[in-house]
Coordinates of C-alpha atoms and ligand atoms in Angstrom, one line a residue:
G7 CA 42.3 33.0 21.7
E8 CA 42.5 36.5 22.5
T9 CA 40.4 38.7 24.8
A10 CA 39.4 42.1 23.9
E11 CA 41.7 43.6 25.7
G12 CA 44.6 41.4 24.4
A13 CA 47.2 42.0 21.7
G14 CA 45.2 41.0 18.8
A15 CA 42.3 43.5 19.2
R16 CA 41.3 46.2 17.1
R17 CA 39.8 49.6 18.5
F18 CA 36.9 51.4 17.8
P19 CA 36.8 55.0 17.3
P20 CA 36.6 57.0 20.9
G21 CA 32.9 57.6 22.0
F22 CA 31.7 54.9 20.1
V23 CA 28.2 53.8 21.7
W24 CA 27.7 50.5 22.8
G25 CA 24.0 49.3 23.4
T26 CA 21.5 46.6 23.1
A27 CA 17.9 47.2 21.7
T28 CA 14.6 45.8 22.5
A29 CA 10.6 46.5 21.3
A30 CA 7.8 46.9 23.6
Y31 CA 5.5 44.5 22.7
Q32 CA 8.8 41.8 22.2
V33 CA 9.7 42.2 25.8
E34 CA 7.4 44.1 28.2
G35 CA 4.1 42.0 29.0
A36 CA 1.7 44.1 31.0
V37 CA -0.5 44.4 28.1
A38 CA -3.6 45.4 29.9
E39 CA -2.3 47.7 32.7
D40 CA -2.3 51.5 33.3
G41 CA -4.5 51.8 30.5
R42 CA -3.0 50.3 27.5
T43 CA -5.6 49.2 24.9
P44 CA -4.7 46.4 22.0
S45 CA -2.4 46.7 19.5
I46 CA -2.5 44.8 16.0
W47 CA 0.1 42.7 17.5
D48 CA -2.3 41.5 20.3
T49 CA -4.8 40.5 18.0
Y50 CA -2.5 38.8 15.8
S51 CA -1.2 37.0 18.4
H52 CA -4.4 36.0 19.9
T53 CA -5.6 35.0 16.4
P54 CA -5.2 30.8 16.3
G55 CA -2.7 29.8 13.4
R56 CA -0.9 33.1 13.4
V57 CA 2.2 33.0 15.9
A58 CA 4.0 29.6 16.5
G59 CA 3.3 28.0 19.3
G60 CA 0.3 29.9 20.0
D61 CA 2.6 32.5 21.9
T62 CA 1.5 36.2 22.8
G63 CA 3.2 39.0 24.0
D64 CA 0.9 39.3 27.2
V65 CA 3.8 38.5 29.4
A66 CA 6.9 38.3 27.3
D67 CA 9.8 39.2 29.5
D68 CA 7.9 40.8 32.0
H69 CA 10.0 43.8 31.6
Y70 CA 7.3 46.3 32.3
H71 CA 7.8 45.2 36.0
R72 CA 11.4 43.9 35.9
F73 CA 13.0 46.9 34.4
R74 CA 15.1 48.3 37.2
E75 CA 16.5 44.3 37.6
D76 CA 17.5 44.6 33.6
I77 CA 19.3 48.2 34.1
A78 CA 21.1 46.7 36.8
L79 CA 22.3 44.0 34.5
M80 CA 23.0 46.3 31.3
Q81 CA 24.9 48.2 34.0
R82 CA 27.2 45.1 35.0
L83 CA 27.6 44.5 31.6
G84 CA 29.0 48.3 31.0
L85 CA 26.7 49.0 28.3
T86 CA 26.9 52.9 27.4
S87 CA 23.4 52.9 25.9
Y88 CA 20.1 51.2 25.7
R89 CA 17.5 51.3 22.5
F90 CA 13.7 50.6 23.6
S91 CA 10.7 51.2 21.5
V92 CA 7.4 53.1 23.1
A93 CA 4.2 51.3 23.1
W94 CA 2.0 53.5 21.2
P95 CA -1.3 52.3 22.8
R96 CA -0.1 53.0 26.2
I97 CA 0.1 56.6 25.3
T98 CA -2.9 57.2 23.5
P99 CA -5.3 54.3 24.2
Q100 CA -8.2 56.4 22.8
V101 CA -6.7 57.0 19.4
G102 CA -9.0 57.0 16.6
A103 CA -8.3 57.6 13.0
D104 CA -9.5 61.4 13.7
A105 CA -8.2 62.2 16.8
L106 CA -5.6 61.3 19.0
G107 CA -7.7 61.3 22.3
P108 CA -6.5 62.4 25.9
V109 CA -3.0 61.3 26.6
N110 CA -2.9 58.3 29.6
E111 CA -0.5 59.8 31.8
A112 CA 0.3 56.4 33.4
G113 CA 1.8 55.3 30.1
L114 CA 4.2 58.4 30.0
A115 CA 5.1 57.7 33.5
F116 CA 6.5 54.2 32.7
Y117 CA 8.9 55.6 30.1
S118 CA 9.9 58.7 32.2
T119 CA 10.9 56.5 34.9
L120 CA 12.5 53.9 32.5
V121 CA 14.5 56.7 31.3
D122 CA 15.4 58.5 34.5
E123 CA 16.5 54.8 35.7
L124 CA 18.4 54.4 32.8
L125 CA 20.4 58.1 33.1
A126 CA 21.2 57.1 37.0
A127 CA 22.7 54.0 35.8
G128 CA 25.0 55.7 33.3
I129 CA 23.2 54.7 30.1
E130 CA 21.9 56.7 27.4
P131 CA 18.5 55.9 26.0
A132 CA 17.6 55.8 22.5
V133 CA 13.8 55.7 21.8
T134 CA 12.2 53.9 19.0
L135 CA 8.6 55.5 18.7
Y136 CA 7.1 53.1 16.6
H137 CA 8.1 49.3 16.6
W138 CA 5.1 47.5 15.1
D139 CA 2.7 47.8 17.7
L140 CA -0.1 49.9 15.7
P141 CA -3.3 51.2 17.9
Q142 CA -6.1 48.4 16.9
A143 CA -8.4 51.2 16.6
L144 CA -6.3 52.6 13.8
E145 CA -6.1 49.3 11.6
D146 CA -9.6 48.7 11.7
A147 CA -9.8 52.4 10.3
G148 CA -7.3 51.2 7.2
G149 CA -4.1 51.4 8.9
W150 CA -1.0 52.2 6.9
T151 CA -2.9 52.1 3.9
S152 CA -4.6 55.2 5.2
R153 CA -2.7 58.6 5.5
R154 CA -4.5 59.6 8.5
T155 CA -2.6 57.1 10.2
A156 CA 0.6 59.0 9.4
E157 CA -1.2 61.9 10.6
R158 CA -2.2 60.6 14.0
F159 CA 1.4 59.0 14.5
A160 CA 2.8 62.6 14.2
E161 CA 1.0 63.8 16.9
Y162 CA 1.3 60.7 19.4
A163 CA 5.1 61.2 18.2
G164 CA 5.3 65.1 19.4
V165 CA 3.5 64.1 23.0
V166 CA 6.5 61.6 23.8
A167 CA 9.0 63.8 22.2
G168 CA 7.9 66.8 24.7
A169 CA 7.5 64.6 27.6
L170 CA 10.9 63.0 27.2
G171 CA 12.8 65.0 25.0
D172 CA 14.6 67.0 27.8
R173 CA 16.3 63.8 28.6
V174 CA 16.4 61.6 25.5
R175 CA 19.0 63.0 22.8
T176 CA 17.8 60.6 20.1
F177 CA 14.6 59.5 18.8
I178 CA 13.8 57.1 16.1
T179 CA 10.5 57.5 14.2
L180 CA 10.0 53.9 13.0
N181 CA 11.9 50.7 13.1
E182 CA 11.9 48.4 9.5
P183 CA 8.8 50.4 7.9
W184 CA 9.9 47.4 4.9
C185 CA 8.6 44.7 7.3
S186 CA 5.7 46.9 8.4
A187 CA 4.3 47.1 4.8
Y188 CA 5.5 44.1 2.9
L189 CA 5.3 41.5 5.9
G190 CA 1.9 43.1 7.3
Y191 CA 0.0 43.9 4.4
A192 CA 1.6 41.5 1.6
S193 CA 3.0 38.3 3.0
G194 CA 0.6 38.7 6.0
V195 CA 3.3 36.9 8.5
H196 CA 3.2 40.0 10.8
A197 CA 0.1 41.8 11.9
P198 CA -2.2 42.8 10.7
G199 CA -1.8 39.9 8.4
R200 CA -3.1 40.9 5.2
T201 CA -1.8 40.0 2.0
E202 CA -2.8 42.6 -0.6
P203 CA 0.4 43.9 -2.9
A204 CA -1.2 47.3 -3.5
A205 CA -2.3 47.8 0.2
A206 CA 1.3 47.2 1.0
L207 CA 2.7 49.9 -1.4
A208 CA -0.1 52.4 -0.1
A209 CA 1.6 51.4 3.9
V210 CA 5.1 51.9 2.2
H211 CA 4.1 55.7 1.5
H212 CA 2.0 56.0 4.5
L213 CA 5.0 54.9 6.7
N214 CA 7.2 57.2 4.5
L215 CA 5.0 60.1 5.4
A216 CA 4.5 59.3 9.2
H217 CA 8.5 59.3 9.4
G218 CA 8.7 63.0 7.5
L219 CA 5.3 64.2 9.6
G220 CA 6.7 62.6 12.9
A221 CA 10.1 63.8 12.4
A222 CA 9.1 67.5 12.1
A223 CA 6.7 67.2 15.6
V224 CA 10.0 65.6 17.4
R225 CA 11.7 68.9 16.4
R226 CA 9.0 71.2 17.3
A227 CA 8.5 69.1 20.6
A228 CA 12.3 68.5 21.6
P229 CA 14.5 71.0 19.7
G230 CA 17.7 69.8 20.9
A231 CA 17.1 66.1 19.8
R232 CA 18.7 64.1 17.2
V233 CA 16.0 62.3 14.5
A234 CA 16.6 59.1 13.3
L235 CA 15.0 56.6 11.1
T236 CA 15.8 52.9 10.9
L237 CA 15.7 50.8 7.9
N238 CA 16.5 47.2 7.4
L239 CA 18.4 47.7 4.2
A240 CA 20.6 45.0 2.4
W241 CA 23.7 44.8 0.0
V242 CA 21.5 43.2 -2.7
R243 CA 23.6 41.0 -5.0
T244 CA 23.6 38.0 -7.3
E245 CA 25.8 35.4 -8.5
G246 CA 24.4 35.5 -11.5
A247 CA 25.4 36.7 -15.3
R248 CA 22.7 37.3 -17.3
K249 CA 21.1 40.8 -17.9
S250 CA 18.2 39.3 -16.2
D251 CA 20.0 38.3 -12.9
A252 CA 21.2 42.4 -13.0
D253 CA 17.6 43.5 -13.6
A254 CA 16.5 41.4 -10.2
V255 CA 19.0 43.1 -8.2
R256 CA 17.8 46.5 -9.3
R257 CA 14.4 45.6 -8.5
V258 CA 14.7 44.0 -5.1
D259 CA 17.3 46.9 -4.6
G260 CA 14.4 49.2 -5.4
L261 CA 11.4 47.8 -3.1
Q262 CA 14.0 47.0 -0.2
N263 CA 16.4 50.3 -0.1
R264 CA 15.7 53.0 -2.3
V265 CA 11.7 53.3 -2.0
F266 CA 12.7 54.4 1.7
L267 CA 16.1 56.1 1.1
D268 CA 15.1 58.3 -1.7
P269 CA 12.1 60.2 -0.4
V270 CA 13.5 60.8 2.8
L271 CA 17.2 61.5 1.7
R272 CA 16.7 62.9 -2.0
G273 CA 12.7 63.8 -1.9
S274 CA 11.7 61.8 -4.6
Y275 CA 10.5 58.1 -5.5
P276 CA 12.8 56.1 -7.4
A277 CA 11.0 56.3 -11.0
D278 CA 12.3 52.7 -11.7
V279 CA 10.5 51.3 -8.6
L280 CA 7.4 53.2 -9.6
A281 CA 7.5 51.6 -13.2
D282 CA 8.2 48.0 -11.9
T283 CA 4.9 48.1 -9.7
A284 CA 2.4 50.2 -12.1
A285 CA 0.6 47.0 -12.6
V286 CA -0.4 46.7 -8.6
T287 CA -0.7 50.2 -8.2
D288 CA -0.9 53.6 -9.6
W289 CA 0.2 55.3 -6.9
S290 CA -2.2 58.1 -6.6
F291 CA -2.4 58.0 -2.7
V292 CA 1.0 60.0 -3.3
R293 CA -0.5 63.8 -3.2
E294 CA 1.1 67.0 -4.1
G295 CA 3.3 67.8 -1.3
D296 CA 4.0 64.7 0.1
L297 CA 7.6 64.3 -0.7
A298 CA 8.7 68.0 0.5
L299 CA 7.0 66.5 3.9
I300 CA 8.7 63.6 3.9
H301 CA 12.2 64.9 2.9
Q302 CA 12.8 66.3 6.2
P303 CA 16.4 66.5 7.4
L304 CA 17.9 63.3 9.0
D305 CA 20.4 63.5 11.7
V306 CA 21.3 59.7 11.9
L307 CA 20.2 57.1 9.6
G308 CA 19.6 53.6 12.0
V309 CA 20.8 50.5 10.0
N310 CA 19.4 47.0 11.0
Y311 CA 21.6 44.5 9.6
Y312 CA 21.2 40.5 9.5
S313 CA 21.5 38.6 6.8
P314 CA 22.3 38.9 3.1
T315 CA 19.9 39.5 0.3
V316 CA 20.8 37.3 -2.8
V317 CA 18.7 37.2 -5.8
R318 CA 18.2 35.7 -9.4
A319 CA 16.2 35.6 -12.4
W320 CA 13.7 32.8 -11.9
D321 CA 13.5 30.8 -15.2
G322 CA 9.9 29.8 -14.6
T323 CA 10.4 25.9 -14.9
S324 CA 12.4 24.7 -11.7
P325 CA 10.8 25.3 -8.4
R326 CA 11.1 28.9 -7.4
A327 CA 13.9 29.1 -4.6
E328 CA 12.4 31.1 -1.8
A329 CA 15.3 30.9 0.9
D330 CA 15.2 34.6 1.9
G331 CA 14.0 33.6 5.5
H332 CA 10.3 35.7 5.4
G333 CA 8.4 32.6 6.1
N334 CA 6.0 32.6 3.5
S335 CA 5.5 30.7 0.0
A336 CA 1.8 31.3 -0.5
H337 CA 2.5 35.2 -0.6
S338 CA 5.8 36.9 -1.4
P339 CA 6.6 40.6 0.2
W340 CA 8.3 41.1 -2.8
V341 CA 5.6 42.6 -4.7
A342 CA 5.9 42.8 -8.9
C343 CA 8.8 40.1 -8.4
A344 CA 7.3 37.1 -9.5
D345 CA 10.1 36.2 -11.6
V346 CA 12.9 36.6 -9.1
E347 CA 14.0 34.0 -6.8
F348 CA 16.3 33.8 -3.7
P349 CA 18.4 31.2 -4.1
E350 CA 19.8 29.0 -1.2
L351 CA 23.6 30.2 0.0
P352 CA 25.8 27.5 1.0
G353 CA 27.6 28.1 4.8
D354 CA 26.3 29.1 8.1
K355 CA 23.1 29.9 9.0
T356 CA 21.3 31.0 12.0
A357 CA 18.4 29.2 13.8
M358 CA 16.1 31.5 12.0
G359 CA 17.7 29.7 8.6
W360 CA 19.3 33.4 7.5
S361 CA 22.7 33.4 5.9
V362 CA 25.7 34.3 7.8
D363 CA 27.3 37.3 6.1
P364 CA 29.5 39.9 7.7
R365 CA 30.7 41.1 4.5
G366 CA 27.3 42.1 3.4
M367 CA 27.1 44.5 6.2
T368 CA 30.6 46.4 5.3
E369 CA 29.3 46.7 1.8
L370 CA 25.8 48.1 3.0
L371 CA 27.5 50.8 5.1
L372 CA 30.0 51.5 2.6
R373 CA 27.5 51.9 -0.1
L374 CA 25.3 54.4 2.2
H375 CA 28.6 56.2 3.2
R376 CA 29.3 56.5 -1.0
E377 CA 25.6 57.6 -1.8
H378 CA 24.9 59.5 1.3
P379 CA 28.2 61.4 2.3
G380 CA 28.3 63.4 5.4
L381 CA 25.0 61.1 6.9
E382 CA 25.9 59.5 10.2
L383 CA 25.3 55.9 10.7
L384 CA 24.0 54.0 13.7
V385 CA 23.6 50.0 13.8
T386 CA 20.6 49.9 15.6
E387 CA 19.9 45.8 15.4
N388 CA 22.5 43.2 14.6
G389 CA 22.7 39.9 16.2
A390 CA 21.3 36.1 15.7
A391 CA 19.2 33.5 16.8
Y392 CA 20.7 29.8 17.9
D393 CA 19.2 27.2 20.0
D394 CA 20.8 28.0 23.4
V395 CA 21.1 25.5 26.1
V396 CA 21.4 26.1 30.1
V397 CA 23.6 24.0 31.7
A398 CA 24.5 23.7 35.4
G399 CA 27.5 26.3 36.4
P400 CA 28.9 26.5 39.7
V401 CA 26.8 29.2 41.2
T402 CA 23.7 30.1 38.6
G403 CA 23.1 28.4 35.0
Q404 CA 25.7 28.8 32.2
V405 CA 24.8 29.4 28.2
H406 CA 27.6 28.3 25.8
D407 CA 26.7 30.2 23.1
V408 CA 29.9 30.0 21.2
E409 CA 28.1 30.6 17.4
R410 CA 26.1 33.8 18.8
T411 CA 29.8 35.1 20.0
R412 CA 31.5 33.8 16.9
Y413 CA 28.5 35.9 14.9
L414 CA 28.6 39.0 17.0
R415 CA 32.8 39.1 16.7
D416 CA 32.3 39.1 12.7
H417 CA 29.9 41.5 12.5
L418 CA 31.8 43.9 15.0
A419 CA 34.5 43.3 12.5
A420 CA 32.7 44.0 9.7
V421 CA 31.5 47.2 11.0
L422 CA 35.1 48.0 11.9
D423 CA 35.9 47.5 8.4
A424 CA 33.3 50.1 7.2
V425 CA 34.8 52.6 9.7
E426 CA 38.0 52.2 8.7
A427 CA 37.4 53.1 5.3
G428 CA 35.3 56.0 6.3
A429 CA 32.0 55.1 7.2
P430 CA 30.6 57.6 10.0
V431 CA 29.2 54.7 11.8
T432 CA 29.0 56.1 15.9
G433 CA 27.6 53.1 17.4
Y434 CA 26.1 49.7 17.9
Y435 CA 23.1 48.3 19.4
L436 CA 23.3 44.2 19.9
W437 CA 19.9 42.6 19.2
S438 CA 18.8 41.8 22.0
F439 CA 19.2 42.3 25.3
L440 CA 17.1 39.7 26.2
D441 CA 15.3 36.8 24.8
N442 CA 12.3 37.6 23.8
F443 CA 9.1 37.6 21.6
E444 CA 10.4 37.1 18.2
W445 CA 7.2 38.1 16.2
G446 CA 5.8 35.0 14.0
Y447 CA 7.9 33.0 15.8
G448 CA 6.9 33.4 19.4
F449 CA 9.3 32.6 22.0
S450 CA 10.6 29.6 19.9
K451 CA 14.0 32.0 18.5
R452 CA 16.5 33.4 21.2
F453 CA 18.1 36.4 20.2
G454 CA 19.2 37.6 23.5
I455 CA 22.6 38.0 25.3
V456 CA 20.7 37.3 28.4
H457 CA 18.6 34.0 28.4
V458 CA 15.1 34.2 29.9
D459 CA 13.6 31.1 31.3
Y460 CA 9.8 32.2 30.5
A461 CA 8.5 30.0 33.5
T462 CA 10.1 32.0 35.7
Q463 CA 11.2 35.1 34.7
E464 CA 14.6 34.1 35.7
R465 CA 17.4 36.0 33.8
T466 CA 20.9 34.2 32.8
L467 CA 24.0 35.8 31.2
K468 CA 25.0 33.9 28.1
D469 CA 28.7 33.7 27.5
S470 CA 28.1 36.1 24.9
A471 CA 27.0 39.0 27.2
L472 CA 30.3 38.3 29.3
W473 CA 32.2 38.2 25.8
Y474 CA 30.0 41.6 24.7
A475 CA 31.1 43.2 28.1
S476 CA 34.7 42.7 27.1
V477 CA 34.3 44.3 23.8
V478 CA 32.7 47.4 25.4
G479 CA 35.0 47.6 28.0
A480 CA 38.0 47.7 26.0
N481 CA 36.1 49.6 22.9
A482 CA 38.0 47.1 20.6
V483 CA 37.1 43.5 19.0
P484 CA 39.2 41.1 19.4
T485 CA 40.6 39.3 16.3
A486 CA 40.3 36.2 17.6
L487 CA 38.0 34.3 20.3
R488 CA 39.1 32.2 23.1
G489 CA 38.8 28.1 22.9
Ligands
PNW1 C1 13.7 42.8 13.3 N1 12.8 39.7 7.7 O1 12.5 42.3 12.5 C2 13.2 43.5 14.4 O2 13.6 45.3 14.2 C3 13.3 42.9 15.7 O3 11.8 43.5 16.2 C4 13.4 41.3 15.6 O4 13.4 41.2 16.6 C5 14.7 41.2 14.9 O5 15.0 41.9 13.5 C6 14.9 39.8 14.4 O6 14.0 38.8 13.7 C7 12.9 41.4 11.2 O7 12.2 38.7 7.3 C8 12.0 40.5 10.9 O8 13.9 40.0 6.8 C9 12.0 40.1 9.9 C10 12.8 40.2 8.7 C11 13.8 41.2 9.3 C12 13.7 41.8 10.1

């Protein structure tokens, strides 16, 4: 094999940003400290039967107390950036539908210190303002089905940008509104666990509105900062040749990609999506002027990519295939798609059951470049869960996670394929830095390049972490793997 420094290596553009990503509820713990109040994920994870193993984020990786140790590990790996999220319930713990309530200085102080320590270690912070931990009080007042949630989000975003904007270059308004809307309100496998398709589409709109209002608030509070939005987009494809297969592609593409991209980047909702979903909702929650508010200038589009989306028209007779990894057969996240199925693909799968398809990443980045030329792209998440085993090593434990390293190598090569074909991708954040609370799967799925022993909070660098360090150091991805 070759190391990243070796002859068989492909270089990334100079200045390419290399990082890892986490999210507050998945790593922080300390859920009742320094004035934090519950979010929808506290409620959901403490509801029996919702999360695998009854796991909760009460302690998680204890990152709230161990962030200095974690930053030291990042520094040792040579990482140049860290994407983390701010827990809204730490910042405005008394928020209600009609008022933001007082700012909790202790909550802000935690993130301010985190930013300072990162900068001191030579690591650039990238801040996600909403990674799914909605204050419970807002859910009680309708959550994302209510436009007041979007209004309060913008106020909260302005507070955080005002406090950190002198040191933080990049603010990401929302992480994956697709998950918040469809997994939270249609399939119910994420908090708040509702299963109402009409509510999911109302949530789509109010999340889009939250992005637009939040983007404007960030600009006012931190005029020098870059505003980004992170979406989980997919290159939707079919292996079927029927007209109905092509129609299934168009509809799923509409719900996954265009219903978020079009309002933000073009100022309109796709007419076909409105028509496809007309039996579910009349979209009357979209008010005059909303699309102008959503259509704010965007500096960077964050792209999260894990696996492909492959569809075909369901003939209505054989059992409907649902191999899209969303984990709920009774309630689909795909509203108005009862005649679409998600066939099982041959080939490699991760521990999530998600198919491995690096080419889908290249195609996705190239499509974004083609359809939105000039828009800077940032890979804000990519990575894989595998069933890691810690083995005894000479000094400390070791994790020989060959499959994760191969996944990362192949996806970095896929990013580089897109870059070489002209896509303006400026950085890559690996999901995740640490093993963490994987939402409905609890701690049973490990995405980290750093292993966490949850009983002791001991961190162990996996082989993939050392491999990633060599990639970052060389600014290049090797064409082959050692051993
Ligand atoms: C993303 N799906 O979640 C999130 O941004 C992370 O917090 C999470 O840990 C990571 O990906 C790995 O799951 C997703 O069902 C959750 O398609 C579910 C889906 C996609 C992304």
